[in-house]
Amino acid sequence: MAPDTPDQTPDQTPGRDASGPIRPDRPIRQDGSLLDMPRPPKRKRSKLVWVFVLAVLVAGAALWQLRDLVLRDAVPDRQANMTGTDAAILGPNATNGTLPSMVPMDGDAAAGAADQSNATAATPGVNATSPDGAFAQDDAVVRFAFVEDVANWLVENYYPKGTHMEARTSGWVAPSLKSANMRYGVSMTGLSWSGDDISAGRASVLDYAFTPAMLEALQRLYADRFMSAMAAAASHAKVTDKGKERPLTPAEVAEMYTLYATRLRGLSGALREVAGMSDAVVRVNAWLTAQQTALEANAKYQDAVFGYDTAREGNSAHLAEQARRIMELSGKAYQQAIMARERARETLAEAIRRNPDARRLDDDTLVYAAGWVYRRASGKPEKMDAVRMAATVLGDTAARFDKAAQAARQ
């Protein structure tokens, strides 16, 4: 701070000493003149200012320490659950070199990068705080908006008895693993990524989230909030029944939870069985190969049919007969390819059904689940650990749904 400088009054000008004698060539001041008013005393800066500044600094440091305590209380066992990675519990300003708003695995987060990320869909949902009022963090890549959208999607696609053609005798839920993969693999709702290539963004999000540590961390972070979002969506849901809109009854809410619990438990069993199959890759590859062979045989058959139709329009009976024989041979090859594809499909589904929970699902779902795992784990055997963790998360969610169904019935 610069030293104190003397205050200048209006009668002080350069080259004049205000404390010297009165010069006779200057006008004599009259009584009551403003020039005769006493000068204000020099201002001395109080030492209390420095005490105040010091107090502010101490208070700021205390608040920063309190912030860490609040965050640790808001997310129990945060550090204990993040062995080997700080990426599990994320703040909105966390970042990573690959995905702009991601906390890196080594924990060197760079604040501020999240603001530059390309969040394709909605920003985090309404749960800025948890139900008990404690601060609730969002993962910087898998935002709460994703969790909230999943809850709304599940509730919106439950149909009580008599409200859908598939719900003739009981309630029915439309979502499946395939429809979920299509929905969130394209819209990327609630998932934060950067760039213009959605395929690259989707791969980056999967590489980030589909690890055992991250799946477990996301489950710990969002499980309770997901169930709260499900309950909120169910309480506001409307269904069209006999031309009239009405809310869900408690019995229907219970049925919805039960139906989803059954599917989630079945999917959990399917993933666990696929992850434990020593020949899973061989079986899935055999089915995929048979499927491709059937597609190629179908294309050849269609060409042969077109060739035969063209030959019949010509004047050569000989060429028409040759085209007919080719068409018949192509048709038989196509039929054989279809049968081989179905055998491979049934064999794969039956192998997965060795897990009792997986028996709850149809062949299409089981085979699709196996193909999904194959695409994620092909050439990456370490990803099977993530598949097992995904099965654990799904099983835990199914148990939570069972409890919610029981509570809805009371």
XYZ file of C-alpha atoms in Angstrom:
410
model
C 0.000 0.000 0.000
C 1.323 3.438 -0.921
C 2.219 5.799 1.934
C -0.297 8.446 3.023
C -0.165 11.668 0.960
C -1.238 15.073 2.249
C -4.726 16.257 1.441
C -4.840 19.392 -0.687
C -7.355 22.139 0.022
C -8.742 24.405 -2.727
C -6.311 27.202 -1.924
C -3.191 25.059 -2.449
C -1.501 25.522 -5.784
C 1.932 24.464 -7.098
C 4.733 26.754 -5.977
C 2.904 28.085 -2.948
C 3.527 27.151 0.651
C 0.185 27.289 2.422
C 1.884 27.515 5.793
C 3.910 30.668 4.948
C 3.004 34.287 5.714
C 0.214 36.090 3.958
C 1.438 37.899 0.864
C 0.290 41.492 0.602
C -0.433 41.206 -3.089
C -3.213 38.633 -2.440
C -6.747 39.610 -1.337
C -7.447 39.475 2.370
C -9.874 36.670 3.310
C -13.208 37.768 4.692
C -14.744 36.300 7.814
C -16.941 33.349 6.994
C -15.082 32.610 3.790
C -14.855 28.977 2.790
C -11.103 29.498 2.578
C -11.011 30.113 6.326
C -12.599 26.726 7.180
C -10.228 24.439 9.087
C -8.635 21.681 7.101
C -9.907 18.181 7.810
C -7.457 15.990 9.685
C -5.396 13.540 7.695
C -7.100 10.149 7.362
C -5.363 7.316 9.065
C -6.158 3.842 7.851
C -7.343 1.651 10.608
C -5.521 -1.520 11.467
C -8.953 -3.104 11.829
C -9.031 -3.460 8.020
C -6.155 -5.911 8.143
C -7.865 -7.834 10.922
C -11.033 -8.056 8.806
C -9.128 -9.309 5.741
C -7.374 -11.936 7.826
C -10.703 -13.087 9.270
C -12.182 -13.451 5.758
C -9.235 -15.589 4.631
C -9.547 -17.861 7.671
C -13.305 -18.222 7.139
C -12.777 -19.078 3.463
C -10.322 -21.818 4.333
C -12.751 -23.244 6.883
C -15.596 -23.275 4.330
C -13.403 -25.099 1.814
C -12.654 -27.808 4.371
C -16.367 -28.008 5.216
C -17.135 -28.504 1.497
C -15.004 -31.659 1.401
C -16.760 -33.012 4.490
C -20.169 -32.394 2.906
C -19.161 -34.160 -0.310
C -17.851 -37.160 1.576
C -21.062 -37.376 3.600
C -23.229 -36.964 0.482
C -21.605 -39.966 -1.247
C -20.748 -42.611 1.386
C -17.604 -44.689 0.904
C -16.663 -42.631 -2.131
C -12.918 -43.115 -1.866
C -13.184 -46.630 -0.478
C -15.139 -47.708 -3.532
C -12.820 -46.096 -6.022
C -9.787 -48.311 -5.693
C -7.571 -47.593 -8.658
C -9.678 -44.744 -10.031
C -10.991 -41.364 -9.047
C -13.447 -41.468 -11.930
C -16.288 -43.061 -10.010
C -17.760 -40.072 -8.239
C -17.603 -37.053 -10.468
C -18.245 -33.381 -10.073
C -19.605 -31.142 -12.826
C -16.166 -29.657 -13.487
C -14.260 -32.931 -13.804
C -12.524 -33.639 -17.074
C -10.527 -36.175 -19.004
C -8.412 -35.962 -22.099
C -10.780 -38.195 -24.068
C -14.209 -37.073 -22.931
C -14.211 -33.372 -22.047
C -16.215 -33.622 -18.839
C -14.833 -36.854 -17.479
C -12.663 -37.342 -14.417
C -9.557 -39.252 -15.567
C -8.578 -42.599 -14.119
C -5.441 -41.116 -12.530
C -7.453 -38.447 -10.738
C -5.815 -35.404 -12.382
C -9.026 -33.561 -13.049
C -8.878 -30.277 -14.904
C -11.594 -27.936 -13.713
C -13.680 -26.052 -16.201
C -13.528 -28.473 -19.098
C -17.079 -29.663 -18.503
C -18.375 -26.299 -19.652
C -16.807 -26.974 -23.042
C -18.241 -30.467 -23.428
C -20.905 -31.313 -25.996
C -23.807 -32.549 -23.878
C -26.008 -33.939 -26.635
C -29.165 -34.177 -24.600
C -30.621 -32.658 -21.465
C -28.602 -31.161 -18.654
C -28.725 -32.878 -15.242
C -32.201 -33.446 -13.869
C -34.030 -31.964 -10.938
C -32.052 -33.787 -8.270
C -29.466 -31.123 -7.600
C -29.817 -32.291 -4.025
C -30.647 -35.694 -2.658
C -33.990 -36.268 -0.897
C -32.425 -35.665 2.532
C -31.068 -32.298 1.422
C -27.410 -33.295 1.132
C -25.499 -32.269 -1.943
C -25.874 -34.920 -4.652
C -23.203 -35.114 -7.298
C -23.617 -36.053 -10.940
C -21.213 -38.152 -12.900
C -19.744 -35.820 -15.511
C -20.337 -38.246 -18.408
C -23.302 -40.376 -17.336
C -25.447 -37.532 -16.054
C -28.471 -37.885 -13.796
C -30.477 -36.797 -16.845
C -29.736 -40.247 -18.292
C -30.974 -42.012 -15.164
C -34.075 -39.839 -15.003
C -34.852 -40.432 -18.683
C -34.566 -44.197 -18.218
C -37.044 -44.037 -15.333
C -39.533 -41.969 -17.334
C -39.135 -44.231 -20.369
C -39.809 -47.386 -18.336
C -42.920 -45.955 -16.704
C -44.299 -44.516 -19.942
C -43.963 -47.909 -21.646
C -45.845 -49.924 -19.062
C -49.354 -50.817 -20.247
C -51.947 -52.060 -17.747
C -54.330 -54.806 -18.746
C -56.618 -53.786 -21.590
C -54.649 -50.695 -22.644
C -52.536 -52.334 -25.374
C -52.942 -55.190 -27.825
C -50.137 -57.039 -26.008
C -51.856 -56.470 -22.644
C -54.981 -58.511 -23.208
C -54.777 -60.707 -20.110
C -52.288 -58.816 -17.939
C -50.043 -55.788 -17.931
C -47.189 -55.568 -20.423
C -43.901 -53.674 -20.607
C -42.503 -52.751 -24.016
C -38.834 -51.881 -23.319
C -36.209 -54.483 -24.116
C -32.432 -54.635 -24.278
C -32.575 -54.052 -28.027
C -34.896 -51.043 -27.819
C -32.801 -49.572 -24.988
C -29.643 -49.983 -27.038
C -31.270 -48.277 -30.008
C -32.732 -45.455 -27.904
C -29.616 -44.456 -25.993
C -27.114 -45.457 -28.636
C -28.624 -42.912 -31.018
C -30.068 -40.093 -28.908
C -27.348 -40.327 -26.218
C -29.789 -38.684 -23.807
C -28.035 -37.560 -20.634
C -24.618 -38.728 -21.855
C -21.856 -36.159 -22.228
C -19.346 -36.463 -25.056
C -17.471 -34.234 -27.477
C -17.084 -34.007 -31.240
C -19.380 -34.449 -34.223
C -18.991 -38.213 -34.748
C -21.761 -39.894 -32.762
C -20.239 -43.347 -33.314
C -16.950 -42.201 -31.818
C -18.834 -40.493 -28.983
C -20.828 -43.635 -28.245
C -17.648 -45.739 -28.208
C -15.956 -43.259 -25.868
C -18.862 -43.320 -23.424
C -18.894 -47.126 -23.429
C -15.149 -47.347 -22.917
C -15.530 -44.969 -19.997
C -18.583 -46.437 -18.296
C -18.346 -50.147 -19.111
C -15.727 -51.124 -16.538
C -16.301 -52.968 -13.242
C -15.229 -50.027 -11.061
C -17.303 -47.478 -12.946
C -20.447 -49.622 -13.112
C -20.261 -50.217 -9.370
C -19.643 -46.519 -8.718
C -22.561 -45.431 -10.904
C -24.792 -47.913 -9.105
C -23.799 -46.486 -5.719
C -24.253 -42.943 -6.962
C -27.606 -43.306 -8.701
C -29.452 -46.382 -7.348
C -31.543 -44.559 -4.753
C -32.133 -41.560 -6.993
C -33.217 -43.880 -9.806
C -35.829 -45.494 -7.586
C -37.028 -42.043 -6.506
C -37.318 -41.048 -10.167
C -39.316 -44.208 -10.896
C -41.706 -43.463 -8.027
C -42.134 -39.853 -9.152
C -42.804 -40.884 -12.748
C -45.327 -43.515 -11.651
C -47.177 -41.021 -9.453
C -47.622 -38.665 -12.414
C -48.203 -41.290 -15.110
C -51.420 -41.308 -17.125
C -52.842 -44.179 -19.162
C -55.617 -44.173 -21.727
C -58.162 -46.757 -20.705
C -61.371 -47.147 -22.727
C -60.908 -43.745 -24.265
C -60.348 -41.955 -20.964
C -57.126 -40.851 -19.331
C -56.532 -41.938 -15.758
C -53.620 -42.392 -13.313
C -52.090 -45.745 -12.461
C -53.626 -47.638 -9.566
C -51.399 -48.946 -6.737
C -51.965 -52.486 -8.007
C -50.822 -51.476 -11.494
C -47.724 -49.745 -10.113
C -46.901 -52.944 -8.238
C -47.410 -54.982 -11.411
C -45.128 -52.639 -13.357
C -42.305 -53.098 -10.861
C -42.803 -56.873 -10.869
C -42.709 -57.135 -14.661
C -39.516 -55.098 -14.883
C -37.950 -57.043 -12.012
C -38.561 -60.267 -13.924
C -36.914 -58.915 -17.064
C -33.965 -57.427 -15.240
C -33.358 -60.619 -13.290
C -33.558 -62.641 -16.487
C -31.133 -60.338 -18.240
C -28.805 -60.518 -15.247
C -28.805 -64.301 -15.471
C -28.198 -64.212 -19.222
C -25.188 -61.899 -18.919
C -23.746 -63.946 -16.083
C -24.086 -67.162 -18.072
C -22.532 -65.674 -21.212
C -19.626 -64.303 -19.173
C -19.061 -67.741 -17.650
C -19.212 -69.738 -20.899
C -15.777 -70.896 -21.946
C -16.933 -71.202 -25.549
C -19.179 -68.135 -25.612
C -17.197 -66.466 -28.390
C -17.275 -69.640 -30.502
C -21.026 -70.089 -30.057
C -21.874 -66.486 -30.824
C -19.529 -66.441 -33.798
C -21.190 -69.595 -35.163
C -24.595 -67.934 -34.940
C -23.371 -64.708 -36.549
C -21.722 -66.675 -39.348
C -24.889 -68.686 -39.961
C -26.903 -65.469 -39.981
C -24.604 -63.896 -42.573
C -24.683 -67.041 -44.683
C -28.487 -66.954 -44.706
C -28.454 -63.311 -45.810
C -26.093 -64.070 -48.690
C -28.151 -67.133 -49.710
C -31.275 -65.002 -49.746
C -29.606 -62.444 -52.021
C -28.538 -65.195 -54.446
C -32.026 -66.656 -54.466
C -33.579 -63.271 -55.246
C -31.142 -62.836 -58.153
C -32.026 -66.301 -59.446
C -35.751 -65.522 -59.305
C -35.182 -62.326 -61.249
C -33.082 -64.220 -63.812
C -35.753 -66.833 -64.265
C -38.489 -64.227 -64.771
C -36.327 -62.463 -67.334
C -35.543 -65.711 -69.182
C -39.228 -66.655 -69.413
C -39.924 -63.411 -71.217
C -37.387 -64.347 -73.908
C -37.797 -66.692 -76.840
C -35.404 -69.398 -75.616
C -37.006 -72.259 -73.743
C -33.530 -73.681 -73.110
C -32.348 -70.559 -71.286
C -35.566 -70.430 -69.312
C -35.074 -74.032 -68.176
C -31.506 -73.326 -67.091
C -32.681 -70.292 -65.134
C -35.371 -72.378 -63.470
C -32.846 -74.959 -62.314
C -30.588 -72.255 -60.933
C -33.538 -70.749 -59.090
C -34.460 -74.091 -57.543
C -30.899 -74.798 -56.425
C -30.634 -71.292 -54.952
C -33.954 -71.767 -53.145
C -32.796 -75.037 -51.560
C -29.487 -73.436 -50.511
C -31.432 -70.593 -48.915
C -33.662 -73.012 -47.011
C -30.642 -74.919 -45.719
C -28.987 -71.666 -44.651
C -32.116 -70.660 -42.725
C -32.245 -74.021 -40.936
C -28.546 -73.784 -40.052
C -29.081 -70.265 -38.710
C -32.019 -71.369 -36.546
C -30.061 -74.347 -35.193
C -27.179 -72.072 -34.208
C -29.635 -69.637 -32.653
C -31.452 -72.304 -30.648
C -28.194 -73.883 -29.532
C -26.929 -70.546 -28.260
C -30.201 -69.739 -26.465
C -30.353 -73.164 -24.805
C -26.771 -72.797 -23.615
C -27.617 -69.467 -21.966
C -30.713 -70.994 -20.346
C -28.483 -73.129 -18.171
C -28.828 -70.165 -15.836
C -32.271 -70.485 -14.167
C -32.944 -66.739 -14.221
C -32.204 -66.566 -17.954
C -35.101 -68.959 -18.615
C -37.463 -66.051 -18.021
C -36.452 -64.521 -21.389
C -37.320 -65.518 -24.947
C -34.825 -66.679 -27.564
C -34.613 -63.322 -29.294
C -33.625 -61.507 -26.098
C -31.095 -64.153 -25.077
C -29.412 -64.220 -28.478
C -29.379 -60.436 -28.692
C -27.784 -60.221 -25.237
C -25.108 -62.699 -26.302
C -24.435 -60.713 -29.463
C -24.213 -57.484 -27.467
C -21.631 -59.022 -25.165
C -19.743 -60.415 -28.149
C -19.470 -56.961 -29.717
C -18.227 -55.419 -26.468
C -15.827 -58.178 -25.422
C -14.529 -59.522 -28.739
C -10.762 -59.209 -28.549
C -11.069 -57.690 -25.058
C -11.397 -60.583 -22.590
C -11.013 -58.169 -19.666
C -14.444 -56.756 -20.569
C -16.023 -59.969 -19.260
C -15.432 -58.605 -15.750
C -17.552 -55.606 -16.707
C -20.246 -57.980 -18.027
C -20.312 -59.743 -14.649
C -20.572 -56.421 -12.836
C -23.412 -55.387 -15.162
C -25.192 -58.617 -14.211
C -24.728 -57.743 -10.530
C -26.118 -54.232 -11.036
C -29.156 -55.579 -12.904
C -29.789 -58.152 -10.187
C -29.598 -55.484 -7.495
C -32.026 -53.272 -9.409
C -34.432 -56.206 -9.794
C -34.364 -56.707 -6.016
C -35.121 -53.016 -5.500
C -38.058 -53.303 -7.901
C -39.393 -56.281 -5.950
C -39.326 -54.207 -2.769
C -41.029 -51.303 -4.527
C -43.758 -53.658 -5.781
C -44.338 -54.958 -2.270
C -44.526 -51.426 -0.899
C -47.032 -50.410 -3.606
C -49.350 -53.271 -2.619
C -49.495 -52.203 1.037
